[in-house]
Amino acid sequence: MLRKENILATLDFLGENVTSLEEAHASKRAYVDALNAIEAARLPATVSLKLTQFGLDFTNEACYNNVVPLLECARHMGTRIEVDMESSEYTDRTLDVVTLMQDNFRGHVRAVIQAYLYRSEADIRMLSDREIPVRLCKGAYKEPPSVAYPKKADVDRNYVALMKLLLQRGTYPAIASHDEKIIEQALSYVKEQNISSDRFEFQMLYGIRRDLQRRIVNQSYRLRLYVPYGDAWYPYFMRRLAERPANALFVARNLLRS
Ligand SMILES: Cc1cc2nc3c(=O)[nH]c(=O)nc-3n(C[C@H](O)[C@H](O)[C@H](O)COP(=O)(O)OP(=O)(O)OC[C@H]3O[C@@H](n4cnc5c(N)ncnc54)[C@H](O)[C@@H]3O)c2cc1C
């Protein structure tokens, strides 16, 4: 269905913070199956994963070893694995594993940076120097003011600054937001700077702001939708609810709009 509408996808097999390496191996098998299915159906899609689903709570090494089979698939398919960013206690470890992934499987990984963290500009500069593509999002976890901007206006301002930095210095960045004002600023900036539409992509969550999604695709910009699947809905749903407590009503309105 998304392919027909010229929309790319990234599949997220729901799950995080596994409590045993057995569970981490099961995540690996589910993701390898997903990549094989994507290849068999020739879908314009990849996968997004959380490193705590692959054993990051045990050791970086165990986690990396679990991700290697996915990277091998991605290299064979000519695609890249997207590594979601979790709460700030994992930022350093996640970036360490992502950097190792890039060192050994260059061009087959994308990192995520959250605009609410004070450290993000430095992280973007480090990732850009290593030519690691970045998905920029605002950030979905509850963080203390010691590490993240508490006010939404500051997060939004930082998002726009980081987005411009990525569009200038980054490797094929992904602008992940449903914020209409941010999308408008991205569109004006790329026009003003003559940045061609094949040098970046927009990303949104499946089912949210379908009107905005259509507008982007109709203007011939690339759009990738994040599509969660599987049984472990609870933490994902709670983050979406925290972003927007009126979500139940919002989903109904979205359905009417589309
Ligand atoms: C593709 C993608 C991948 C992501 N990956 C990560 C990640 O790895 N780590 C991480 O911390 N966060 C991730 N996020 C979540 C992100 O950090 C934000 O929490 C979320 O996208 C809301 O921010 P926003 O930019 O849409 O702006 P907001 O200012 O929060 O929202 C702007 C508008 O978008 C709509 N909207 C936004 N969120 C919702 C929602 N849940 N339900 C209904 N309407 C909504 C509303 O109209 C709202 O007014 C991801 C988001 C996307 C789109």
PDB file of C-alpha atoms and ligand atoms in Angstrom:
ATOM      1  CA  MET A   1       0.000   0.000   0.000  1.00  0.00           C
ATOM      2  CA  LEU A   2       2.761   2.487   0.945  1.00  0.00           C
ATOM      3  CA  ARG A   3       4.781   1.468  -2.119  1.00  0.00           C
ATOM      4  CA  LYS A   4       1.827   2.464  -4.344  1.00  0.00           C
ATOM      5  CA  GLU A   5       1.839   5.915  -2.758  1.00  0.00           C
ATOM      6  CA  ASN A   6       5.606   6.235  -3.331  1.00  0.00           C
ATOM      7  CA  ILE A   7       6.338   6.117   0.391  1.00  0.00           C
ATOM      8  CA  LEU A   8       9.371   4.386   1.934  1.00  0.00           C
ATOM      9  CA  ALA A   9       9.067   2.450   5.197  1.00  0.00           C
ATOM     10  CA  THR A  10      11.062   1.389   8.204  1.00  0.00           C
ATOM     11  CA  LEU A  11       9.662  -1.536  10.198  1.00  0.00           C
ATOM     12  CA  ASP A  12      10.000  -1.636  13.972  1.00  0.00           C
ATOM     13  CA  PHE A  13       9.515  -5.027  15.614  1.00  0.00           C
ATOM     14  CA  LEU A  14       8.219  -3.709  18.928  1.00  0.00           C
ATOM     15  CA  GLY A  15      10.301  -4.519  21.984  1.00  0.00           C
ATOM     16  CA  GLU A  16      13.026  -3.050  24.216  1.00  0.00           C
ATOM     17  CA  ASN A  17      15.026  -3.762  27.374  1.00  0.00           C
ATOM     18  CA  VAL A  18      15.160  -7.544  27.011  1.00  0.00           C
ATOM     19  CA  THR A  19      15.961  -9.299  30.275  1.00  0.00           C
ATOM     20  CA  SER A  20      17.948 -12.232  28.866  1.00  0.00           C
ATOM     21  CA  LEU A  21      20.294 -12.909  25.970  1.00  0.00           C
ATOM     22  CA  GLU A  22      17.790 -15.545  24.799  1.00  0.00           C
ATOM     23  CA  GLU A  23      15.277 -12.762  24.203  1.00  0.00           C
ATOM     24  CA  ALA A  24      17.939 -10.731  22.408  1.00  0.00           C
ATOM     25  CA  HIS A  25      18.559 -13.700  20.076  1.00  0.00           C
ATOM     26  CA  ALA A  26      14.819 -13.935  19.428  1.00  0.00           C
ATOM     27  CA  SER A  27      14.788 -10.223  18.442  1.00  0.00           C
ATOM     28  CA  LYS A  28      17.674 -10.873  16.083  1.00  0.00           C
ATOM     29  CA  ARG A  29      15.799 -13.738  14.411  1.00  0.00           C
ATOM     30  CA  ALA A  30      12.633 -11.634  14.053  1.00  0.00           C
ATOM     31  CA  TYR A  31      14.603  -8.818  12.414  1.00  0.00           C
ATOM     32  CA  VAL A  32      16.493 -11.131  10.055  1.00  0.00           C
ATOM     33  CA  ASP A  33      13.115 -12.593   9.017  1.00  0.00           C
ATOM     34  CA  ALA A  34      11.782  -9.065   8.431  1.00  0.00           C
ATOM     35  CA  LEU A  35      14.775  -8.139   6.263  1.00  0.00           C
ATOM     36  CA  ASN A  36      14.441 -11.360   4.264  1.00  0.00           C
ATOM     37  CA  ALA A  37      10.735 -10.667   3.724  1.00  0.00           C
ATOM     38  CA  ILE A  38      11.487  -7.091   2.613  1.00  0.00           C
ATOM     39  CA  GLU A  39      14.017  -8.411   0.127  1.00  0.00           C
ATOM     40  CA  ALA A  40      11.724 -11.174  -1.168  1.00  0.00           C
ATOM     41  CA  ALA A  41       8.883  -8.687  -1.740  1.00  0.00           C
ATOM     42  CA  ARG A  42      11.319  -6.047  -3.082  1.00  0.00           C
ATOM     43  CA  LEU A  43       9.875  -3.425  -0.788  1.00  0.00           C
ATOM     44  CA  PRO A  44      11.410   0.067  -0.499  1.00  0.00           C
ATOM     45  CA  ALA A  45      11.856  -0.541   3.218  1.00  0.00           C
ATOM     46  CA  THR A  46      14.322  -1.181   5.985  1.00  0.00           C
ATOM     47  CA  VAL A  47      14.133  -1.827   9.748  1.00  0.00           C
ATOM     48  CA  SER A  48      14.496   0.284  12.902  1.00  0.00           C
ATOM     49  CA  LEU A  49      15.631  -1.327  16.130  1.00  0.00           C
ATOM     50  CA  LYS A  50      16.417  -0.457  19.709  1.00  0.00           C
ATOM     51  CA  LEU A  51      19.785  -1.667  20.969  1.00  0.00           C
ATOM     52  CA  THR A  52      18.302  -2.631  24.373  1.00  0.00           C
ATOM     53  CA  GLN A  53      16.280  -5.151  22.357  1.00  0.00           C
ATOM     54  CA  PHE A  54      19.611  -6.658  21.247  1.00  0.00           C
ATOM     55  CA  GLY A  55      21.274  -6.900  24.676  1.00  0.00           C
ATOM     56  CA  LEU A  56      22.702  -3.411  25.349  1.00  0.00           C
ATOM     57  CA  ASP A  57      21.826  -3.867  29.042  1.00  0.00           C
ATOM     58  CA  PHE A  58      24.322  -6.789  29.124  1.00  0.00           C
ATOM     59  CA  THR A  59      27.427  -5.620  27.241  1.00  0.00           C
ATOM     60  CA  ASN A  60      28.119  -3.502  24.152  1.00  0.00           C
ATOM     61  CA  GLU A  61      29.932  -6.488  22.688  1.00  0.00           C
ATOM     62  CA  ALA A  62      27.005  -8.917  23.109  1.00  0.00           C
ATOM     63  CA  CYS A  63      24.700  -6.317  21.608  1.00  0.00           C
ATOM     64  CA  TYR A  64      26.981  -5.606  18.643  1.00  0.00           C
ATOM     65  CA  ASN A  65      27.416  -9.330  17.929  1.00  0.00           C
ATOM     66  CA  ASN A  66      23.632  -9.708  17.813  1.00  0.00           C
ATOM     67  CA  VAL A  67      23.266  -6.875  15.308  1.00  0.00           C
ATOM     68  CA  VAL A  68      25.977  -8.185  12.949  1.00  0.00           C
ATOM     69  CA  PRO A  69      23.668 -10.641  11.071  1.00  0.00           C
ATOM     70  CA  LEU A  70      21.307  -7.724  10.335  1.00  0.00           C
ATOM     71  CA  LEU A  71      24.194  -5.633   9.053  1.00  0.00           C
ATOM     72  CA  GLU A  72      25.230  -8.505   6.805  1.00  0.00           C
ATOM     73  CA  CYS A  73      21.674  -8.629   5.399  1.00  0.00           C
ATOM     74  CA  ALA A  74      21.666  -4.831   4.979  1.00  0.00           C
ATOM     75  CA  ARG A  75      24.974  -4.919   3.099  1.00  0.00           C
ATOM     76  CA  HIS A  76      23.687  -7.692   0.841  1.00  0.00           C
ATOM     77  CA  MET A  77      20.466  -5.725   0.184  1.00  0.00           C
ATOM     78  CA  GLY A  78      22.211  -2.359  -0.245  1.00  0.00           C
ATOM     79  CA  THR A  79      20.224  -0.763   2.554  1.00  0.00           C
ATOM     80  CA  ARG A  80      20.860   0.598   6.043  1.00  0.00           C
ATOM     81  CA  ILE A  81      19.659  -0.384   9.509  1.00  0.00           C
ATOM     82  CA  GLU A  82      18.167   2.451  11.592  1.00  0.00           C
ATOM     83  CA  VAL A  83      19.141   2.462  15.272  1.00  0.00           C
ATOM     84  CA  ASP A  84      16.535   4.262  17.398  1.00  0.00           C
ATOM     85  CA  MET A  85      17.731   6.405  20.304  1.00  0.00           C
ATOM     86  CA  GLU A  86      16.436   5.509  23.773  1.00  0.00           C
ATOM     87  CA  SER A  87      16.657   7.386  27.081  1.00  0.00           C
ATOM     88  CA  SER A  88      19.764   9.447  27.906  1.00  0.00           C
ATOM     89  CA  GLU A  89      21.323   6.711  30.065  1.00  0.00           C
ATOM     90  CA  TYR A  90      21.882   4.835  26.763  1.00  0.00           C
ATOM     91  CA  THR A  91      23.102   7.699  24.541  1.00  0.00           C
ATOM     92  CA  ASP A  92      26.850   7.073  24.926  1.00  0.00           C
ATOM     93  CA  ARG A  93      26.564   3.297  24.624  1.00  0.00           C
ATOM     94  CA  THR A  94      24.239   3.573  21.617  1.00  0.00           C
ATOM     95  CA  LEU A  95      26.602   5.935  19.808  1.00  0.00           C
ATOM     96  CA  ASP A  96      29.565   3.657  20.624  1.00  0.00           C
ATOM     97  CA  VAL A  97      27.814   0.657  19.063  1.00  0.00           C
ATOM     98  CA  VAL A  98      26.599   2.697  16.069  1.00  0.00           C
ATOM     99  CA  THR A  99      30.147   3.939  15.465  1.00  0.00           C
ATOM    100  CA  LEU A 100      31.441   0.360  15.554  1.00  0.00           C
ATOM    101  CA  MET A 101      28.686  -0.624  13.121  1.00  0.00           C
ATOM    102  CA  GLN A 102      29.793   2.144  10.733  1.00  0.00           C
ATOM    103  CA  ASP A 103      33.490   1.172  11.087  1.00  0.00           C
ATOM    104  CA  ASN A 104      32.766  -2.422  10.042  1.00  0.00           C
ATOM    105  CA  PHE A 105      29.723  -1.946   7.769  1.00  0.00           C
ATOM    106  CA  ARG A 106      30.237   1.508   6.307  1.00  0.00           C
ATOM    107  CA  GLY A 107      27.081   3.037   4.841  1.00  0.00           C
ATOM    108  CA  HIS A 108      24.706   0.473   6.333  1.00  0.00           C
ATOM    109  CA  VAL A 109      23.645   2.187   9.554  1.00  0.00           C
ATOM    110  CA  ARG A 110      21.749   5.311  10.551  1.00  0.00           C
ATOM    111  CA  ALA A 111      21.808   6.886  14.043  1.00  0.00           C
ATOM    112  CA  VAL A 112      19.097   8.924  15.769  1.00  0.00           C
ATOM    113  CA  ILE A 113      19.703  12.215  17.577  1.00  0.00           C
ATOM    114  CA  GLN A 114      17.202  13.903  19.891  1.00  0.00           C
ATOM    115  CA  ALA A 115      16.918  17.703  19.735  1.00  0.00           C
ATOM    116  CA  TYR A 116      15.876  17.961  23.406  1.00  0.00           C
ATOM    117  CA  LEU A 117      19.366  16.922  24.636  1.00  0.00           C
ATOM    118  CA  TYR A 118      21.940  19.675  25.221  1.00  0.00           C
ATOM    119  CA  ARG A 119      24.698  17.385  23.919  1.00  0.00           C
ATOM    120  CA  SER A 120      23.127  16.816  20.496  1.00  0.00           C
ATOM    121  CA  GLU A 121      25.028  19.416  18.482  1.00  0.00           C
ATOM    122  CA  ALA A 122      28.355  17.842  19.514  1.00  0.00           C
ATOM    123  CA  ASP A 123      26.988  14.365  18.688  1.00  0.00           C
ATOM    124  CA  ILE A 124      25.833  15.512  15.255  1.00  0.00           C
ATOM    125  CA  ARG A 125      29.265  16.957  14.510  1.00  0.00           C
ATOM    126  CA  MET A 126      30.922  13.678  15.575  1.00  0.00           C
ATOM    127  CA  LEU A 127      28.520  11.563  13.474  1.00  0.00           C
ATOM    128  CA  SER A 128      28.807  13.867  10.462  1.00  0.00           C
ATOM    129  CA  ASP A 129      32.613  13.664  10.589  1.00  0.00           C
ATOM    130  CA  ARG A 130      32.219   9.883  10.368  1.00  0.00           C
ATOM    131  CA  GLU A 131      29.627  10.183   7.580  1.00  0.00           C
ATOM    132  CA  ILE A 132      27.004   8.405   9.665  1.00  0.00           C
ATOM    133  CA  PRO A 133      23.495   9.401   8.526  1.00  0.00           C
ATOM    134  CA  VAL A 134      21.290  10.845  11.261  1.00  0.00           C
ATOM    135  CA  ARG A 135      17.539  10.806  11.871  1.00  0.00           C
ATOM    136  CA  LEU A 136      16.727  13.963  13.815  1.00  0.00           C
ATOM    137  CA  CYS A 137      13.745  13.798  16.195  1.00  0.00           C
ATOM    138  CA  LYS A 138      12.668  15.903  19.164  1.00  0.00           C
ATOM    139  CA  GLY A 139      12.957  13.059  21.710  1.00  0.00           C
ATOM    140  CA  ALA A 140      10.284  10.933  23.368  1.00  0.00           C
ATOM    141  CA  TYR A 141      11.588  10.036  26.849  1.00  0.00           C
ATOM    142  CA  LYS A 142      11.112  11.821  30.163  1.00  0.00           C
ATOM    143  CA  GLU A 143      14.474  13.461  30.830  1.00  0.00           C
ATOM    144  CA  PRO A 144      15.679  15.682  33.713  1.00  0.00           C
ATOM    145  CA  PRO A 145      16.518  19.382  33.084  1.00  0.00           C
ATOM    146  CA  SER A 146      20.181  18.553  33.763  1.00  0.00           C
ATOM    147  CA  VAL A 147      20.410  16.840  30.346  1.00  0.00           C
ATOM    148  CA  ALA A 148      17.463  18.114  28.260  1.00  0.00           C
ATOM    149  CA  TYR A 149      15.644  21.377  27.527  1.00  0.00           C
ATOM    150  CA  PRO A 150      12.533  21.375  29.723  1.00  0.00           C
ATOM    151  CA  LYS A 151      10.641  23.887  27.541  1.00  0.00           C
ATOM    152  CA  LYS A 152       9.102  22.817  24.230  1.00  0.00           C
ATOM    153  CA  ALA A 153       9.949  26.187  22.628  1.00  0.00           C
ATOM    154  CA  ASP A 154      13.662  25.562  23.301  1.00  0.00           C
ATOM    155  CA  VAL A 155      13.453  22.021  21.914  1.00  0.00           C
ATOM    156  CA  ASP A 156      11.774  23.351  18.757  1.00  0.00           C
ATOM    157  CA  ARG A 157      14.394  26.082  18.356  1.00  0.00           C
ATOM    158  CA  ASN A 158      17.222  23.580  18.817  1.00  0.00           C
ATOM    159  CA  TYR A 159      15.545  21.204  16.350  1.00  0.00           C
ATOM    160  CA  VAL A 160      15.613  23.843  13.608  1.00  0.00           C
ATOM    161  CA  ALA A 161      19.270  24.740  14.293  1.00  0.00           C
ATOM    162  CA  LEU A 162      20.318  21.059  14.254  1.00  0.00           C
ATOM    163  CA  MET A 163      18.256  20.376  11.145  1.00  0.00           C
ATOM    164  CA  LYS A 164      20.112  23.131   9.272  1.00  0.00           C
ATOM    165  CA  LEU A 165      23.449  21.814  10.528  1.00  0.00           C
ATOM    166  CA  LEU A 166      22.562  18.329   9.272  1.00  0.00           C
ATOM    167  CA  LEU A 167      21.321  19.570   5.917  1.00  0.00           C
ATOM    168  CA  GLN A 168      24.638  21.394   5.490  1.00  0.00           C
ATOM    169  CA  ARG A 169      27.117  18.908   6.954  1.00  0.00           C
ATOM    170  CA  GLY A 170      25.325  15.591   7.373  1.00  0.00           C
ATOM    171  CA  THR A 171      25.154  12.508   5.182  1.00  0.00           C
ATOM    172  CA  TYR A 172      21.609  11.903   3.893  1.00  0.00           C
ATOM    173  CA  PRO A 173      19.806  13.142   7.042  1.00  0.00           C
ATOM    174  CA  ALA A 174      16.219  12.258   7.943  1.00  0.00           C
ATOM    175  CA  ILE A 175      13.974  15.030   9.266  1.00  0.00           C
ATOM    176  CA  ALA A 176      11.627  13.091  11.586  1.00  0.00           C
ATOM    177  CA  SER A 177       8.760  15.301  12.745  1.00  0.00           C
ATOM    178  CA  HIS A 178       5.039  15.945  12.312  1.00  0.00           C
ATOM    179  CA  ASP A 179       5.467  19.573  13.310  1.00  0.00           C
ATOM    180  CA  GLU A 180       4.041  21.567  10.435  1.00  0.00           C
ATOM    181  CA  LYS A 181       6.118  24.665  11.265  1.00  0.00           C
ATOM    182  CA  ILE A 182       9.311  22.605  11.233  1.00  0.00           C
ATOM    183  CA  ILE A 183       8.415  20.935   7.936  1.00  0.00           C
ATOM    184  CA  GLU A 184       7.717  24.370   6.408  1.00  0.00           C
ATOM    185  CA  GLN A 185      11.094  25.657   7.655  1.00  0.00           C
ATOM    186  CA  ALA A 186      12.849  22.586   6.243  1.00  0.00           C
ATOM    187  CA  LEU A 187      11.197  23.104   2.864  1.00  0.00           C
ATOM    188  CA  SER A 188      12.104  26.811   2.706  1.00  0.00           C
ATOM    189  CA  TYR A 189      15.669  26.087   3.811  1.00  0.00           C
ATOM    190  CA  VAL A 190      16.338  23.406   1.192  1.00  0.00           C
ATOM    191  CA  LYS A 191      14.885  25.653  -1.530  1.00  0.00           C
ATOM    192  CA  GLU A 192      16.917  28.663  -0.377  1.00  0.00           C
ATOM    193  CA  GLN A 193      20.134  26.598  -0.150  1.00  0.00           C
ATOM    194  CA  ASN A 194      19.486  24.631  -3.356  1.00  0.00           C
ATOM    195  CA  ILE A 195      19.675  21.296  -1.553  1.00  0.00           C
ATOM    196  CA  SER A 196      18.272  18.686  -3.904  1.00  0.00           C
ATOM    197  CA  SER A 197      15.489  16.350  -2.790  1.00  0.00           C
ATOM    198  CA  ASP A 198      17.676  13.225  -3.097  1.00  0.00           C
ATOM    199  CA  ARG A 199      20.053  14.442  -0.345  1.00  0.00           C
ATOM    200  CA  PHE A 200      17.656  13.965   2.588  1.00  0.00           C
ATOM    201  CA  GLU A 201      14.302  12.466   3.524  1.00  0.00           C
ATOM    202  CA  PHE A 202      11.374  13.227   5.788  1.00  0.00           C
ATOM    203  CA  GLN A 203      10.203  10.614   8.284  1.00  0.00           C
ATOM    204  CA  MET A 204       6.907  10.295  10.172  1.00  0.00           C
ATOM    205  CA  LEU A 205       5.094   7.724  12.255  1.00  0.00           C
ATOM    206  CA  TYR A 206       2.610   5.529  10.418  1.00  0.00           C
ATOM    207  CA  GLY A 207      -0.943   6.875  10.747  1.00  0.00           C
ATOM    208  CA  ILE A 208      -0.037  10.349  12.077  1.00  0.00           C
ATOM    209  CA  ARG A 209      -0.757  13.507  10.048  1.00  0.00           C
ATOM    210  CA  ARG A 210      -1.552  11.721   6.827  1.00  0.00           C
ATOM    211  CA  ASP A 211      -2.543  15.073   5.298  1.00  0.00           C
ATOM    212  CA  LEU A 212       0.984  16.389   5.891  1.00  0.00           C
ATOM    213  CA  GLN A 213       2.460  13.129   4.587  1.00  0.00           C
ATOM    214  CA  ARG A 214       0.527  13.496   1.347  1.00  0.00           C
ATOM    215  CA  ARG A 215       1.637  17.114   0.954  1.00  0.00           C
ATOM    216  CA  ILE A 216       5.298  16.080   1.194  1.00  0.00           C
ATOM    217  CA  VAL A 217       4.980  13.250  -1.317  1.00  0.00           C
ATOM    218  CA  ASN A 218       2.968  15.429  -3.717  1.00  0.00           C
ATOM    219  CA  GLN A 219       5.841  17.930  -3.746  1.00  0.00           C
ATOM    220  CA  SER A 220       8.176  15.067  -4.798  1.00  0.00           C
ATOM    221  CA  TYR A 221      10.104  14.892  -1.541  1.00  0.00           C
ATOM    222  CA  ARG A 222      11.064  11.529  -0.048  1.00  0.00           C
ATOM    223  CA  LEU A 223       9.032  10.319   2.907  1.00  0.00           C
ATOM    224  CA  ARG A 224       9.682   7.246   5.055  1.00  0.00           C
ATOM    225  CA  LEU A 225       7.079   5.983   7.501  1.00  0.00           C
ATOM    226  CA  TYR A 226       7.982   4.263  10.750  1.00  0.00           C
ATOM    227  CA  VAL A 227       5.753   1.204  11.006  1.00  0.00           C
ATOM    228  CA  PRO A 228       5.671  -0.654  14.345  1.00  0.00           C
ATOM    229  CA  TYR A 229       4.489  -4.263  14.480  1.00  0.00           C
ATOM    230  CA  GLY A 230       4.484  -7.160  16.981  1.00  0.00           C
ATOM    231  CA  ASP A 231       2.933  -7.665  20.413  1.00  0.00           C
ATOM    232  CA  ALA A 232       5.032  -5.472  22.741  1.00  0.00           C
ATOM    233  CA  TRP A 233       2.862  -2.358  22.377  1.00  0.00           C
ATOM    234  CA  TYR A 234       2.866  -0.986  25.914  1.00  0.00           C
ATOM    235  CA  PRO A 235       6.021   1.232  26.082  1.00  0.00           C
ATOM    236  CA  TYR A 236       5.555   2.441  22.484  1.00  0.00           C
ATOM    237  CA  PHE A 237       1.925   3.358  23.106  1.00  0.00           C
ATOM    238  CA  MET A 238       2.754   5.115  26.393  1.00  0.00           C
ATOM    239  CA  ARG A 239       5.363   7.324  24.679  1.00  0.00           C
ATOM    240  CA  ARG A 240       2.865   8.282  21.969  1.00  0.00           C
ATOM    241  CA  LEU A 241       0.290   9.016  24.658  1.00  0.00           C
ATOM    242  CA  ALA A 242       2.775  11.172  26.585  1.00  0.00           C
ATOM    243  CA  GLU A 243       3.450  13.183  23.410  1.00  0.00           C
ATOM    244  CA  ARG A 244      -0.236  13.759  22.999  1.00  0.00           C
ATOM    245  CA  PRO A 245      -2.682  12.809  25.741  1.00  0.00           C
ATOM    246  CA  ALA A 246      -5.574  13.573  23.396  1.00  0.00           C
ATOM    247  CA  ASN A 247      -4.351  10.809  21.119  1.00  0.00           C
ATOM    248  CA  ALA A 248      -7.526   8.798  21.082  1.00  0.00           C
ATOM    249  CA  LEU A 249      -9.438  11.805  19.781  1.00  0.00           C
ATOM    250  CA  PHE A 250      -6.582  12.679  17.451  1.00  0.00           C
ATOM    251  CA  VAL A 251      -6.543   9.277  15.798  1.00  0.00           C
ATOM    252  CA  ALA A 252     -10.268   9.596  15.111  1.00  0.00           C
ATOM    253  CA  ARG A 253      -9.751  13.044  13.572  1.00  0.00           C
ATOM    254  CA  ASN A 254      -6.860  11.732  11.431  1.00  0.00           C
ATOM    255  CA  LEU A 255      -9.083   8.992  10.085  1.00  0.00           C
ATOM    256  CA  LEU A 256     -11.679  11.565   9.078  1.00  0.00           C
ATOM    257  CA  ARG A 257      -9.050  13.791   7.421  1.00  0.00           C
ATOM    258  CA  SER A 258      -7.632  11.008   5.234  1.00  0.00           C
TER     259      SER A 258
HETATM  260  C1  LIG B   1      10.099   8.468  12.180  1.00  0.00           C
HETATM  261  C2  LIG B   1      10.239   8.797  13.631  1.00  0.00           C
HETATM  262  C3  LIG B   1      11.167   8.122  14.395  1.00  0.00           C
HETATM  263  C4  LIG B   1      11.346   8.448  15.743  1.00  0.00           C
HETATM  264  N1  LIG B   1      12.341   7.850  16.448  1.00  0.00           N
HETATM  265  C5  LIG B   1      12.588   8.230  17.718  1.00  0.00           C
HETATM  266  C6  LIG B   1      13.697   7.724  18.450  1.00  0.00           C
HETATM  267  O1  LIG B   1      14.477   6.903  17.967  1.00  0.00           O
HETATM  268  N2  LIG B   1      13.880   8.172  19.719  1.00  0.00           N
HETATM  269  C7  LIG B   1      13.049   9.100  20.310  1.00  0.00           C
HETATM  270  O2  LIG B   1      13.298   9.500  21.451  1.00  0.00           O
HETATM  271  N3  LIG B   1      11.987   9.571  19.638  1.00  0.00           N
HETATM  272  C8  LIG B   1      11.725   9.178  18.376  1.00  0.00           C
HETATM  273  N4  LIG B   1      10.652   9.690  17.695  1.00  0.00           N
HETATM  274  C9  LIG B   1       9.622  10.476  18.434  1.00  0.00           C
HETATM  275  C10 LIG B   1       9.978  11.954  18.491  1.00  0.00           C
HETATM  276  O3  LIG B   1      11.104  12.141  19.307  1.00  0.00           O
HETATM  277  C11 LIG B   1       8.809  12.792  19.016  1.00  0.00           C
HETATM  278  O4  LIG B   1       8.508  12.389  20.311  1.00  0.00           O
HETATM  279  C12 LIG B   1       7.560  12.728  18.170  1.00  0.00           C
HETATM  280  O5  LIG B   1       7.856  12.618  16.813  1.00  0.00           O
HETATM  281  C13 LIG B   1       6.707  14.000  18.356  1.00  0.00           C
HETATM  282  O6  LIG B   1       7.427  15.126  17.944  1.00  0.00           O
HETATM  283  P1  LIG B   1       7.090  15.994  16.653  1.00  0.00           P
HETATM  284  O7  LIG B   1       8.375  16.370  16.017  1.00  0.00           O
HETATM  285  O8  LIG B   1       6.132  15.303  15.785  1.00  0.00           O
HETATM  286  O9  LIG B   1       6.545  17.365  17.229  1.00  0.00           O
HETATM  287  P2  LIG B   1       5.423  17.745  18.279  1.00  0.00           P
HETATM  288  O10 LIG B   1       5.607  19.199  18.521  1.00  0.00           O
HETATM  289  O11 LIG B   1       5.429  16.820  19.431  1.00  0.00           O
HETATM  290  O12 LIG B   1       4.105  17.504  17.456  1.00  0.00           O
HETATM  291  C14 LIG B   1       3.743  18.302  16.339  1.00  0.00           C
HETATM  292  C15 LIG B   1       2.368  17.861  15.887  1.00  0.00           C
HETATM  293  O13 LIG B   1       2.441  16.531  15.381  1.00  0.00           O
HETATM  294  C16 LIG B   1       1.306  15.781  15.762  1.00  0.00           C
HETATM  295  N5  LIG B   1       1.767  14.674  16.646  1.00  0.00           N
HETATM  296  C17 LIG B   1       3.004  14.500  17.140  1.00  0.00           C
HETATM  297  N6  LIG B   1       3.105  13.357  17.850  1.00  0.00           N
HETATM  298  C18 LIG B   1       1.889  12.804  17.807  1.00  0.00           C
HETATM  299  C19 LIG B   1       1.348  11.616  18.349  1.00  0.00           C
HETATM  300  N7  LIG B   1       2.055  10.758  19.065  1.00  0.00           N
HETATM  301  N8  LIG B   1       0.069  11.370  18.089  1.00  0.00           N
HETATM  302  C20 LIG B   1      -0.683  12.206  17.360  1.00  0.00           C
HETATM  303  N9  LIG B   1      -0.219  13.333  16.818  1.00  0.00           N
HETATM  304  C21 LIG B   1       1.027  13.644  17.032  1.00  0.00           C
HETATM  305  C22 LIG B   1       0.384  16.766  16.443  1.00  0.00           C
HETATM  306  O14 LIG B   1      -0.408  17.371  15.434  1.00  0.00           O
HETATM  307  C23 LIG B   1       1.329  17.786  17.009  1.00  0.00           C
HETATM  308  O15 LIG B   1       0.742  19.030  17.243  1.00  0.00           O
HETATM  309  C24 LIG B   1      10.497   9.438  16.341  1.00  0.00           C
HETATM  310  C25 LIG B   1       9.572  10.112  15.574  1.00  0.00           C
HETATM  311  C26 LIG B   1       9.444   9.823  14.232  1.00  0.00           C
HETATM  312  C27 LIG B   1       8.467  10.611  13.418  1.00  0.00           C
END
